[in-house]
Coordinates of C-alpha atoms and ligand atoms in Angstrom, one line a residue:
M1 CA 130.7 96.1 94.5
A2 CA 128.8 98.4 92.5
V3 CA 127.6 99.9 95.5
D4 CA 129.1 101.8 97.9
A5 CA 125.5 103.1 99.7
V6 CA 122.9 102.0 100.3
I7 CA 120.1 103.8 102.4
F8 CA 116.8 102.7 103.6
D9 CA 113.4 103.8 104.2
W10 CA 112.8 102.9 107.3
G11 CA 108.6 102.5 108.2
G12 CA 108.0 99.5 106.7
T13 CA 111.4 98.7 105.5
L14 CA 113.5 98.6 108.4
T15 CA 110.8 97.8 110.4
P16 CA 108.0 95.4 109.6
W17 CA 104.4 96.9 108.4
H18 CA 102.2 97.5 110.4
T19 CA 98.8 98.4 109.6
I20 CA 97.9 101.5 112.2
D21 CA 94.4 102.3 113.1
G22 CA 95.7 106.9 113.6
A23 CA 92.8 107.4 114.9
E24 CA 92.1 104.9 117.7
M25 CA 96.2 105.5 118.2
W26 CA 95.3 109.8 119.4
R27 CA 92.2 108.6 121.2
I28 CA 94.6 105.8 123.4
V29 CA 97.1 108.9 123.4
C30 CA 94.5 111.2 125.1
E31 CA 92.2 109.4 127.2
P32 CA 94.6 109.9 130.1
H33 CA 95.5 113.8 129.6
F34 CA 92.3 114.8 128.2
P35 CA 89.2 112.8 131.1
D36 CA 86.1 115.5 130.6
D37 CA 86.6 116.0 126.0
H38 CA 89.9 112.9 124.4
L39 CA 87.9 112.2 122.1
D40 CA 87.4 116.3 120.5
R41 CA 90.9 116.3 121.1
A42 CA 92.3 112.7 119.6
A43 CA 89.5 113.1 116.3
A44 CA 91.9 117.0 116.1
A45 CA 95.0 115.4 116.8
H46 CA 94.2 113.1 114.0
V47 CA 92.4 115.5 111.7
A48 CA 95.5 117.6 111.9
E49 CA 97.8 114.8 111.1
V50 CA 95.8 113.5 108.2
E51 CA 95.8 117.4 107.0
L52 CA 99.7 117.7 107.1
W53 CA 100.3 113.9 105.3
E54 CA 98.1 114.4 102.5
L55 CA 100.3 117.9 102.4
A56 CA 103.0 115.7 102.5
R57 CA 102.3 113.8 99.5
T58 CA 101.0 116.6 97.0
E59 CA 103.1 119.3 98.0
H60 CA 105.9 117.1 99.4
R61 CA 106.3 119.8 102.3
S62 CA 107.2 118.1 105.4
A63 CA 105.7 118.3 108.3
T64 CA 106.5 118.2 112.2
I65 CA 104.6 115.5 115.5
F66 CA 104.6 119.4 117.5
G67 CA 103.1 121.2 114.2
V68 CA 100.2 118.2 113.9
L69 CA 99.7 118.9 118.1
E70 CA 99.9 122.5 117.6
Q71 CA 97.2 122.9 115.3
A72 CA 94.9 120.9 116.9
G73 CA 95.5 123.0 120.2
I74 CA 97.8 120.2 121.9
E75 CA 100.1 121.0 124.1
P76 CA 102.7 118.8 123.8
T77 CA 103.3 118.2 127.5
D78 CA 106.1 115.6 128.3
A79 CA 103.5 113.1 130.0
L80 CA 101.8 113.4 127.0
I81 CA 104.9 112.4 124.8
A82 CA 105.7 109.8 126.9
T83 CA 102.6 108.3 126.7
Y84 CA 102.5 108.7 122.8
L85 CA 105.7 107.5 122.1
R86 CA 105.0 104.2 124.7
E87 CA 102.1 103.1 122.6
W88 CA 104.2 103.6 118.8
E89 CA 107.1 101.7 121.0
P90 CA 105.7 98.3 119.6
H91 CA 105.8 99.3 116.1
T92 CA 109.3 100.3 116.0
F93 CA 111.5 97.3 116.3
T94 CA 114.0 97.2 113.4
D95 CA 113.5 94.1 111.6
P96 CA 115.8 90.9 113.0
D97 CA 116.8 90.5 109.5
G98 CA 117.5 94.3 109.0
I99 CA 119.4 94.7 112.0
A100 CA 121.4 91.9 110.8
V101 CA 121.3 93.1 106.9
L102 CA 123.5 96.5 108.5
R103 CA 125.7 94.3 109.8
Q104 CA 126.3 92.9 106.5
L105 CA 126.9 96.3 104.9
H106 CA 128.6 97.8 107.3
E107 CA 131.3 94.5 107.1
R108 CA 131.8 94.7 103.4
G109 CA 132.6 98.6 104.1
V110 CA 128.9 100.5 102.3
K111 CA 128.1 103.0 103.2
I112 CA 125.0 103.0 105.4
G113 CA 122.4 105.4 105.4
V114 CA 118.5 106.2 106.1
L115 CA 115.7 108.5 104.5
S116 CA 112.7 108.5 106.5
N117 CA 109.2 110.4 105.9
T118 CA 108.3 111.6 109.1
M119 CA 107.2 113.8 111.6
W120 CA 109.5 112.4 115.0
P121 CA 113.1 114.6 115.4
R122 CA 115.8 112.7 114.9
S123 CA 116.2 112.3 118.8
W124 CA 113.7 109.6 118.7
H125 CA 114.5 107.8 116.1
E126 CA 118.5 107.8 117.2
E127 CA 116.5 106.1 120.3
V128 CA 114.8 103.5 118.9
F129 CA 118.0 102.8 116.7
R130 CA 120.3 102.9 119.7
R131 CA 117.8 100.6 121.9
D132 CA 118.4 98.0 118.6
G133 CA 121.6 98.6 118.6
V134 CA 122.3 100.2 115.0
L135 CA 122.8 103.3 116.0
D136 CA 126.4 103.4 115.0
L137 CA 126.0 101.2 112.1
I138 CA 124.1 104.0 110.5
D139 CA 126.2 106.8 108.9
G140 CA 124.1 109.3 108.2
A141 CA 120.4 109.9 108.3
V142 CA 117.7 112.6 107.3
Y143 CA 114.6 113.0 108.0
S144 CA 111.9 115.0 106.8
S145 CA 110.6 116.5 110.1
E146 CA 113.9 118.7 110.1
I147 CA 114.3 119.8 106.5
D148 CA 110.9 121.3 104.4
W149 CA 111.0 118.5 102.1
T150 CA 109.7 114.9 101.9
K151 CA 110.1 111.7 99.4
P152 CA 109.9 111.3 96.9
H153 CA 111.5 115.4 96.3
P154 CA 114.2 114.9 94.9
E155 CA 115.8 117.9 98.0
A156 CA 115.4 114.6 100.0
F157 CA 117.2 112.6 98.5
S158 CA 120.3 115.0 97.8
A159 CA 120.7 115.1 101.6
A160 CA 120.1 112.1 102.3
M161 CA 123.6 111.3 99.4
A162 CA 125.0 114.5 101.5
A163 CA 124.3 112.9 105.0
V164 CA 126.3 110.1 103.5
A165 CA 129.4 112.1 101.9
M166 CA 128.3 110.6 97.7
S167 CA 128.1 113.0 95.5
D168 CA 127.8 110.2 92.9
P169 CA 123.8 108.2 92.9
R170 CA 124.7 105.1 90.7
R171 CA 126.8 104.8 93.8
C172 CA 124.1 104.9 96.0
V173 CA 121.1 102.2 95.6
F174 CA 117.6 102.9 97.8
V175 CA 115.0 100.8 99.3
G176 CA 111.9 101.1 100.5
D177 CA 108.6 100.0 100.1
R178 CA 106.2 102.6 98.8
P179 CA 106.5 102.3 94.5
W180 CA 105.5 106.6 94.4
D181 CA 107.9 108.1 97.5
D182 CA 110.5 105.8 98.1
I183 CA 110.8 104.0 94.4
H184 CA 109.9 106.6 91.8
G185 CA 111.7 109.3 93.8
A186 CA 115.5 107.9 94.2
Q187 CA 115.3 106.3 90.6
S188 CA 114.3 110.3 89.3
V189 CA 117.5 111.2 90.7
G190 CA 119.8 108.7 89.4
M191 CA 119.4 106.1 92.0
R192 CA 118.9 102.4 91.6
A193 CA 116.4 101.7 93.8
V194 CA 115.0 97.9 95.7
L195 CA 111.1 97.2 96.5
V196 CA 110.3 95.5 100.0
P197 CA 106.3 95.0 99.2
N198 CA 103.7 96.2 101.7
S199 CA 99.9 94.5 100.9
D200 CA 98.8 98.4 102.4
V201 CA 101.3 100.8 100.4
P202 CA 99.4 102.2 97.1
T203 CA 100.9 100.9 93.7
F204 CA 102.4 103.8 91.3
A205 CA 102.3 101.5 87.6
D206 CA 105.3 104.2 86.2
A207 CA 107.4 103.2 88.9
I208 CA 109.7 100.1 87.9
P209 CA 112.1 99.1 90.9
D210 CA 115.7 97.8 89.6
A211 CA 115.2 94.9 92.4
V212 CA 112.0 93.6 94.6
I213 CA 112.8 91.6 97.1
S214 CA 110.3 90.0 100.2
N215 CA 112.7 90.0 102.5
L216 CA 115.9 92.5 103.6
S217 CA 118.4 88.8 103.9
D218 CA 117.6 89.1 100.6
L219 CA 119.3 92.7 99.8
V220 CA 123.2 91.9 99.8
P221 CA 123.8 88.7 97.5
L222 CA 121.6 91.3 95.1
I223 CA 123.9 94.2 94.9
E224 CA 126.6 92.0 95.2
S225 CA 125.2 90.5 91.8
W226 CA 125.6 94.3 90.3
Ligands
MG1 MG1 108.2 103.3 104.1

């Protein structure tokens, strides 16, 4: 194979795409913990989260969920975090086709990486991968919550290559669902980029993926054809 490493986006790529109402999610998370003012708390958290994602979009600066809570004046108690994770859990399951692809790549000796624009700490992501039986298949992962930058900043992609001990971007393939962050970002550092399109994600006309697949099960035959 002409490919030594495949680096995946997480949300909407390794997990099936879900449309999530952020304001409603915060309302549900805050309700049991703030009986007197949960609507105000939820609104503050939602505003903070939107602001920090906007910073990622415009300046490629990363943020954390704890930064969101701090900005909203909400203490990250164990109980609140437990509610948060329980409400998010249905949206975290690895696509069964994704699990199969990770196994196939691993069997072929292809390194597997993850590069996610995420506010969650590594431990939350690793717990999700452990639950789904794929943590041991992942050779290296970069979560933007741990670095200064988000995709499409080149530093994010360089960190992901380093995480899987790769130095030649031409031997790496990036797989993602966002034309701007994933496809444009990966190609800008010299990787090939495969788009798994989602209906809700904004298009970016200048990003021409090297391939488009509708299902992750198409990935291994595609890479082998290269
Ligand atoms: Mg995504």
